[in-house]
Structures are given as C-alpha cells and as structure tokens.
Amino acid sequence: MEALMMTLGSGWVSGVRPYFMIFLLGLSGRILGLEEVPAVLQRTDLLVITGILLLVDLAADKIAYLDSLWDAIHTVVRPVAGGAIGYLLGGETSTTTAIVMAVIGAAAAFGAHAAKTTTRAAVNMSPEPVSNTLVSAGEDVAVLVMGVLAIALPAIAGLLALALLALGILLIIRLHRVYRGLRGRRRPAGAAAGSD
C-alpha cells in the first residue's frame, strides 16, 4: 500500500516537474538510505543529468509561451517518467505489481500534466507577464511539498494526489466550457460583420 501511495504522489509530481521527482528520490535514497528508493535512481550520473534538466525545466517554465512549447514536448516525457518511477517502486515485489504501478504512475502524471498545460495555456492569454511567473512559482511550491510528502508520508501524498487529480479534471472541464463559450460569442459577431 505504501508503494501505491508513493507512486500516486510521485506520479503527480512527475506530471509537473519530472526531473525534480527523479532527482529528489535519488538524492533522498542516497543521503537518507531509504530502502524504498531503487538503487538505479541513486546513481551519480542520473542525479547529475536530472539536476541539470531540472534547472532547465525551472527556467523554461517561467517564460510565457516557451512554457507551452516545453509542456507540449513533455506530453510524453512526464507520463513516461511517472510510469518509470511507478515501475521501479513496484518492481521490488513482482513484475505484475511493477506493471500496475507503472500504469498508475503514468496515469497520475498524465492527469497532472493535462491540468498544468491547460491552466498555463489559459494564463498565457493574460496580457501581463507577471501571472505566468506567479503560477509557475506556485507549481514549484506544490511540487516541493508533494515530493517531500511522497517520500516522508506516502499515504498523505497519495490521498492529496487523488484530490489534486480530481480538481485538475474539474478545472479542465471548466476552462473548456469557458473557451467554448468565448468561441460561440465570437462566431455570431464575425458572421454579423461579414454580412455588413
């Protein structure tokens, strides 16, 4: 059960900052000697690579429109990272468990990624640049808290991840309705202008 909750929490984090979650797991395993963290995540080369990618990720996410391109590129990367972490966390028991954990991790990561990209696309429509940086900083804080919880208190992280995924789905639905409403209003105005 602990591996499942850790997978949910780390999967959610992977959907927002995959390099951070891999780096945090590896560093925690190495420094704290956590048995739950697979040895492959603690390798020095992996820690260096994910550390560098984490810095690039943090920088790219603060720049309006570049963040949307970065999100598009990571539509595959984030769920794969969540799935890989889930597989590694579940791999200690059996192959079947590892596959189930991989699917759960990938699904959690994809859900978080979908909510993030939808929200950021909406924020990028704002005329001022400050909101993008504020939202990105908020994501950084959420990721830090959830990442630490996934390692220290996996049960809380798992429940929180489920709640955040449900909120993300509601947010996506709401933003989609607003977008459809705006498009619907624009069409009659364009049609009226064309008939004049």
PDB file of C-alpha atoms in Angstrom:
ATOM      1  CA  MET A   1       0.000   0.000   0.000  1.00  0.00           C
ATOM      2  CA  GLU A   2       2.892   2.371   0.768  1.00  0.00           C
ATOM      3  CA  ALA A   3       4.363   1.829  -2.702  1.00  0.00           C
ATOM      4  CA  LEU A   4       0.963   2.588  -4.261  1.00  0.00           C
ATOM      5  CA  MET A   5       0.619   5.871  -2.368  1.00  0.00           C
ATOM      6  CA  MET A   6       4.217   6.815  -3.114  1.00  0.00           C
ATOM      7  CA  THR A   7       3.560   6.071  -6.781  1.00  0.00           C
ATOM      8  CA  LEU A   8       0.472   8.303  -6.797  1.00  0.00           C
ATOM      9  CA  GLY A   9       2.325  11.169  -5.125  1.00  0.00           C
ATOM     10  CA  SER A  10       5.462  10.875  -7.231  1.00  0.00           C
ATOM     11  CA  GLY A  11       3.340  10.376 -10.352  1.00  0.00           C
ATOM     12  CA  TRP A  12       1.532  13.650  -9.724  1.00  0.00           C
ATOM     13  CA  VAL A  13       4.846  15.450  -9.199  1.00  0.00           C
ATOM     14  CA  SER A  14       6.205  13.866 -12.400  1.00  0.00           C
ATOM     15  CA  GLY A  15       3.286  15.372 -14.296  1.00  0.00           C
ATOM     16  CA  VAL A  16       4.522  18.833 -13.340  1.00  0.00           C
ATOM     17  CA  ARG A  17       8.294  18.500 -12.697  1.00  0.00           C
ATOM     18  CA  PRO A  18       9.523  15.004 -13.652  1.00  0.00           C
ATOM     19  CA  TYR A  19      13.226  15.781 -13.254  1.00  0.00           C
ATOM     20  CA  PHE A  20      12.629  17.121  -9.757  1.00  0.00           C
ATOM     21  CA  MET A  21      10.907  13.912  -8.626  1.00  0.00           C
ATOM     22  CA  ILE A  22      13.625  11.654 -10.017  1.00  0.00           C
ATOM     23  CA  PHE A  23      16.321  13.879  -8.509  1.00  0.00           C
ATOM     24  CA  LEU A  24      14.577  14.084  -5.130  1.00  0.00           C
ATOM     25  CA  LEU A  25      14.021  10.320  -4.929  1.00  0.00           C
ATOM     26  CA  GLY A  26      17.612   9.574  -5.885  1.00  0.00           C
ATOM     27  CA  LEU A  27      19.094  12.125  -3.508  1.00  0.00           C
ATOM     28  CA  SER A  28      16.848  11.004  -0.638  1.00  0.00           C
ATOM     29  CA  GLY A  29      17.755   7.384  -1.231  1.00  0.00           C
ATOM     30  CA  ARG A  30      21.441   8.183  -1.257  1.00  0.00           C
ATOM     31  CA  ILE A  31      21.549  10.588   1.696  1.00  0.00           C
ATOM     32  CA  LEU A  32      18.863   9.036   3.913  1.00  0.00           C
ATOM     33  CA  GLY A  33      19.467   5.423   2.887  1.00  0.00           C
ATOM     34  CA  LEU A  34      15.792   4.794   2.120  1.00  0.00           C
ATOM     35  CA  GLU A  35      15.173   1.179   1.137  1.00  0.00           C
ATOM     36  CA  GLU A  36      12.058   2.134  -0.860  1.00  0.00           C
ATOM     37  CA  VAL A  37      14.162   4.071  -3.365  1.00  0.00           C
ATOM     38  CA  PRO A  38      15.629   1.765  -6.039  1.00  0.00           C
ATOM     39  CA  ALA A  39      19.413   1.872  -6.427  1.00  0.00           C
ATOM     40  CA  VAL A  40      19.189   2.908 -10.095  1.00  0.00           C
ATOM     41  CA  LEU A  41      17.689   6.273  -9.057  1.00  0.00           C
ATOM     42  CA  GLN A  42      20.623   6.885  -6.717  1.00  0.00           C
ATOM     43  CA  ARG A  43      23.305   6.657  -9.410  1.00  0.00           C
ATOM     44  CA  THR A  44      25.569   9.714  -9.661  1.00  0.00           C
ATOM     45  CA  ASP A  45      25.189  10.076 -13.425  1.00  0.00           C
ATOM     46  CA  LEU A  46      21.393  10.073 -13.134  1.00  0.00           C
ATOM     47  CA  LEU A  47      21.491  12.628 -10.322  1.00  0.00           C
ATOM     48  CA  VAL A  48      23.734  14.946 -12.370  1.00  0.00           C
ATOM     49  CA  ILE A  49      21.616  14.643 -15.536  1.00  0.00           C
ATOM     50  CA  THR A  50      18.292  15.155 -13.742  1.00  0.00           C
ATOM     51  CA  GLY A  51      19.785  18.042 -11.740  1.00  0.00           C
ATOM     52  CA  ILE A  52      20.776  19.837 -14.954  1.00  0.00           C
ATOM     53  CA  LEU A  53      17.434  19.088 -16.619  1.00  0.00           C
ATOM     54  CA  LEU A  54      15.632  20.322 -13.511  1.00  0.00           C
ATOM     55  CA  LEU A  55      17.364  23.718 -13.790  1.00  0.00           C
ATOM     56  CA  VAL A  56      16.422  23.949 -17.490  1.00  0.00           C
ATOM     57  CA  ASP A  57      12.853  22.927 -16.637  1.00  0.00           C
ATOM     58  CA  LEU A  58      12.556  25.600 -13.944  1.00  0.00           C
ATOM     59  CA  ALA A  59      13.885  28.304 -16.277  1.00  0.00           C
ATOM     60  CA  ALA A  60      11.777  27.338 -19.314  1.00  0.00           C
ATOM     61  CA  ASP A  61       8.631  27.218 -17.205  1.00  0.00           C
ATOM     62  CA  LYS A  62       8.933  30.868 -16.175  1.00  0.00           C
ATOM     63  CA  ILE A  63       8.846  32.267 -19.730  1.00  0.00           C
ATOM     64  CA  ALA A  64       5.416  32.806 -21.267  1.00  0.00           C
ATOM     65  CA  TYR A  65       4.733  30.797 -24.445  1.00  0.00           C
ATOM     66  CA  LEU A  66       8.069  28.970 -24.107  1.00  0.00           C
ATOM     67  CA  ASP A  67       6.414  27.170 -21.210  1.00  0.00           C
ATOM     68  CA  SER A  68       3.615  25.991 -23.523  1.00  0.00           C
ATOM     69  CA  LEU A  69       6.168  24.674 -26.037  1.00  0.00           C
ATOM     70  CA  TRP A  70       8.044  22.983 -23.183  1.00  0.00           C
ATOM     71  CA  ASP A  71       4.765  21.448 -21.980  1.00  0.00           C
ATOM     72  CA  ALA A  72       3.993  20.156 -25.473  1.00  0.00           C
ATOM     73  CA  ILE A  73       7.411  18.493 -25.701  1.00  0.00           C
ATOM     74  CA  HIS A  74       6.872  16.930 -22.269  1.00  0.00           C
ATOM     75  CA  THR A  75       3.461  15.447 -23.063  1.00  0.00           C
ATOM     76  CA  VAL A  76       5.261  12.127 -23.488  1.00  0.00           C
ATOM     77  CA  VAL A  77       8.179  12.684 -21.092  1.00  0.00           C
ATOM     78  CA  ARG A  78       6.123  13.360 -17.960  1.00  0.00           C
ATOM     79  CA  PRO A  79       3.853  10.290 -18.113  1.00  0.00           C
ATOM     80  CA  VAL A  80       6.845   8.118 -19.037  1.00  0.00           C
ATOM     81  CA  ALA A  81       8.730   9.466 -16.006  1.00  0.00           C
ATOM     82  CA  GLY A  82       5.741   8.802 -13.739  1.00  0.00           C
ATOM     83  CA  GLY A  83       5.385   5.309 -15.181  1.00  0.00           C
ATOM     84  CA  ALA A  84       9.088   4.559 -14.822  1.00  0.00           C
ATOM     85  CA  ILE A  85       9.099   5.653 -11.178  1.00  0.00           C
ATOM     86  CA  GLY A  86       5.989   3.559 -10.508  1.00  0.00           C
ATOM     87  CA  TYR A  87       7.573   0.546 -12.197  1.00  0.00           C
ATOM     88  CA  LEU A  88      10.741   0.901 -10.137  1.00  0.00           C
ATOM     89  CA  LEU A  89       8.807   1.364  -6.881  1.00  0.00           C
ATOM     90  CA  GLY A  90       6.631  -1.676  -7.589  1.00  0.00           C
ATOM     91  CA  GLY A  91       9.420  -3.787  -9.053  1.00  0.00           C
ATOM     92  CA  GLU A  92      10.637  -4.971  -5.663  1.00  0.00           C
ATOM     93  CA  THR A  93       7.641  -7.268  -5.211  1.00  0.00           C
ATOM     94  CA  SER A  94       6.678  -8.723  -8.598  1.00  0.00           C
ATOM     95  CA  THR A  95       6.527  -7.949 -12.300  1.00  0.00           C
ATOM     96  CA  THR A  96       2.734  -7.739 -12.264  1.00  0.00           C
ATOM     97  CA  THR A  97       2.813  -5.241  -9.396  1.00  0.00           C
ATOM     98  CA  ALA A  98       5.517  -3.250 -11.197  1.00  0.00           C
ATOM     99  CA  ILE A  99       3.372  -3.021 -14.348  1.00  0.00           C
ATOM    100  CA  VAL A 100       0.294  -1.957 -12.365  1.00  0.00           C
ATOM    101  CA  MET A 101       2.351   0.683 -10.546  1.00  0.00           C
ATOM    102  CA  ALA A 102       3.765   1.880 -13.866  1.00  0.00           C
ATOM    103  CA  VAL A 103       0.252   2.373 -15.241  1.00  0.00           C
ATOM    104  CA  ILE A 104      -0.853   4.200 -12.066  1.00  0.00           C
ATOM    105  CA  GLY A 105       2.242   6.416 -12.094  1.00  0.00           C
ATOM    106  CA  ALA A 106       1.821   7.237 -15.777  1.00  0.00           C
ATOM    107  CA  ALA A 107      -1.897   7.980 -15.342  1.00  0.00           C
ATOM    108  CA  ALA A 108      -1.259  10.263 -12.351  1.00  0.00           C
ATOM    109  CA  ALA A 109       1.496  12.060 -14.266  1.00  0.00           C
ATOM    110  CA  PHE A 110      -0.676  12.472 -17.353  1.00  0.00           C
ATOM    111  CA  GLY A 111      -3.567  13.840 -15.267  1.00  0.00           C
ATOM    112  CA  ALA A 112      -1.315  16.385 -13.564  1.00  0.00           C
ATOM    113  CA  HIS A 113       0.311  17.269 -16.905  1.00  0.00           C
ATOM    114  CA  ALA A 114      -3.078  17.822 -18.570  1.00  0.00           C
ATOM    115  CA  ALA A 115      -4.220  20.139 -15.761  1.00  0.00           C
ATOM    116  CA  LYS A 116      -0.909  22.025 -15.838  1.00  0.00           C
ATOM    117  CA  THR A 117      -0.843  22.556 -19.603  1.00  0.00           C
ATOM    118  CA  THR A 118      -4.498  23.604 -19.743  1.00  0.00           C
ATOM    119  CA  THR A 119      -4.043  26.087 -16.909  1.00  0.00           C
ATOM    120  CA  ARG A 120      -0.827  27.510 -18.317  1.00  0.00           C
ATOM    121  CA  ALA A 121      -2.340  27.942 -21.781  1.00  0.00           C
ATOM    122  CA  ALA A 122      -5.178  29.926 -20.184  1.00  0.00           C
ATOM    123  CA  VAL A 123      -2.711  32.018 -18.121  1.00  0.00           C
ATOM    124  CA  ASN A 124      -0.670  32.788 -21.252  1.00  0.00           C
ATOM    125  CA  MET A 125      -3.756  34.513 -22.680  1.00  0.00           C
ATOM    126  CA  SER A 126      -3.409  37.132 -19.941  1.00  0.00           C
ATOM    127  CA  PRO A 127      -1.880  40.377 -21.284  1.00  0.00           C
ATOM    128  CA  GLU A 128       0.554  40.860 -18.388  1.00  0.00           C
ATOM    129  CA  PRO A 129       3.640  38.660 -17.837  1.00  0.00           C
ATOM    130  CA  VAL A 130       3.520  38.501 -14.017  1.00  0.00           C
ATOM    131  CA  SER A 131       0.739  35.912 -13.750  1.00  0.00           C
ATOM    132  CA  ASN A 132       2.796  33.312 -15.650  1.00  0.00           C
ATOM    133  CA  THR A 133       5.703  33.615 -13.208  1.00  0.00           C
ATOM    134  CA  LEU A 134       3.374  33.524 -10.193  1.00  0.00           C
ATOM    135  CA  VAL A 135       1.601  30.384 -11.412  1.00  0.00           C
ATOM    136  CA  SER A 136       4.956  28.738 -12.129  1.00  0.00           C
ATOM    137  CA  ALA A 137       6.218  29.616  -8.640  1.00  0.00           C
ATOM    138  CA  GLY A 138       3.017  28.187  -7.164  1.00  0.00           C
ATOM    139  CA  GLU A 139       3.613  24.967  -9.082  1.00  0.00           C
ATOM    140  CA  ASP A 140       7.173  24.859  -7.720  1.00  0.00           C
ATOM    141  CA  VAL A 141       5.906  25.112  -4.137  1.00  0.00           C
ATOM    142  CA  ALA A 142       3.209  22.464  -4.723  1.00  0.00           C
ATOM    143  CA  VAL A 143       5.761  20.115  -6.305  1.00  0.00           C
ATOM    144  CA  LEU A 144       8.227  20.591  -3.454  1.00  0.00           C
ATOM    145  CA  VAL A 145       5.579  19.872  -0.802  1.00  0.00           C
ATOM    146  CA  MET A 146       4.145  16.882  -2.670  1.00  0.00           C
ATOM    147  CA  GLY A 147       7.602  15.473  -3.441  1.00  0.00           C
ATOM    148  CA  VAL A 148       8.637  15.605   0.215  1.00  0.00           C
ATOM    149  CA  LEU A 149       5.302  14.089   1.273  1.00  0.00           C
ATOM    150  CA  ALA A 150       5.656  11.289  -1.292  1.00  0.00           C
ATOM    151  CA  ILE A 151       8.889  10.259   0.417  1.00  0.00           C
ATOM    152  CA  ALA A 152       8.164  11.078   4.081  1.00  0.00           C
ATOM    153  CA  LEU A 153       4.393  10.465   4.304  1.00  0.00           C
ATOM    154  CA  PRO A 154       3.311   8.491   1.225  1.00  0.00           C
ATOM    155  CA  ALA A 155      -0.251   7.885   2.463  1.00  0.00           C
ATOM    156  CA  ILE A 156      -0.925  11.631   2.728  1.00  0.00           C
ATOM    157  CA  ALA A 157       0.774  12.254  -0.621  1.00  0.00           C
ATOM    158  CA  GLY A 158      -1.348   9.594  -2.326  1.00  0.00           C
ATOM    159  CA  LEU A 159      -4.615  10.976  -0.976  1.00  0.00           C
ATOM    160  CA  LEU A 160      -3.573  14.526  -1.818  1.00  0.00           C
ATOM    161  CA  ALA A 161      -2.607  13.431  -5.334  1.00  0.00           C
ATOM    162  CA  LEU A 162      -6.055  11.886  -5.850  1.00  0.00           C
ATOM    163  CA  ALA A 163      -7.709  15.107  -4.662  1.00  0.00           C
ATOM    164  CA  LEU A 164      -5.498  17.232  -6.923  1.00  0.00           C
ATOM    165  CA  LEU A 165      -6.189  14.978  -9.905  1.00  0.00           C
ATOM    166  CA  ALA A 166      -9.950  15.323  -9.317  1.00  0.00           C
ATOM    167  CA  LEU A 167      -9.582  19.114  -9.039  1.00  0.00           C
ATOM    168  CA  GLY A 168      -7.494  19.101 -12.210  1.00  0.00           C
ATOM    169  CA  ILE A 169     -10.228  17.274 -14.128  1.00  0.00           C
ATOM    170  CA  LEU A 170     -12.827  19.788 -12.899  1.00  0.00           C
ATOM    171  CA  LEU A 171     -10.544  22.668 -13.883  1.00  0.00           C
ATOM    172  CA  ILE A 172     -10.005  21.263 -17.383  1.00  0.00           C
ATOM    173  CA  ILE A 173     -13.773  20.861 -17.861  1.00  0.00           C
ATOM    174  CA  ARG A 174     -14.420  24.389 -16.595  1.00  0.00           C
ATOM    175  CA  LEU A 175     -11.765  26.003 -18.792  1.00  0.00           C
ATOM    176  CA  HIS A 176     -13.001  24.032 -21.812  1.00  0.00           C
ATOM    177  CA  ARG A 177     -16.547  25.324 -21.240  1.00  0.00           C
ATOM    178  CA  VAL A 178     -15.304  28.909 -20.910  1.00  0.00           C
ATOM    179  CA  TYR A 179     -13.289  28.539 -24.123  1.00  0.00           C
ATOM    180  CA  ARG A 180     -16.288  27.093 -25.989  1.00  0.00           C
ATOM    181  CA  GLY A 181     -18.442  29.962 -24.704  1.00  0.00           C
ATOM    182  CA  LEU A 182     -15.935  32.545 -25.936  1.00  0.00           C
ATOM    183  CA  ARG A 183     -15.729  30.886 -29.356  1.00  0.00           C
ATOM    184  CA  GLY A 184     -19.513  30.786 -29.550  1.00  0.00           C
ATOM    185  CA  ARG A 185     -19.744  34.512 -28.862  1.00  0.00           C
ATOM    186  CA  ARG A 186     -17.092  35.343 -31.457  1.00  0.00           C
ATOM    187  CA  ARG A 187     -18.803  33.407 -34.272  1.00  0.00           C
ATOM    188  CA  PRO A 188     -22.047  35.451 -34.415  1.00  0.00           C
ATOM    189  CA  ALA A 189     -20.070  38.690 -34.170  1.00  0.00           C
ATOM    190  CA  GLY A 190     -17.872  37.600 -37.107  1.00  0.00           C
ATOM    191  CA  ALA A 191     -20.916  36.499 -39.106  1.00  0.00           C
ATOM    192  CA  ALA A 192     -22.658  39.839 -38.497  1.00  0.00           C
ATOM    193  CA  ALA A 193     -19.551  41.757 -39.556  1.00  0.00           C
ATOM    194  CA  GLY A 194     -19.335  39.711 -42.752  1.00  0.00           C
ATOM    195  CA  SER A 195     -22.958  40.437 -43.725  1.00  0.00           C
ATOM    196  CA  ASP A 196     -22.494  44.248 -43.445  1.00  0.00           C
TER     197      ASP A 196
END
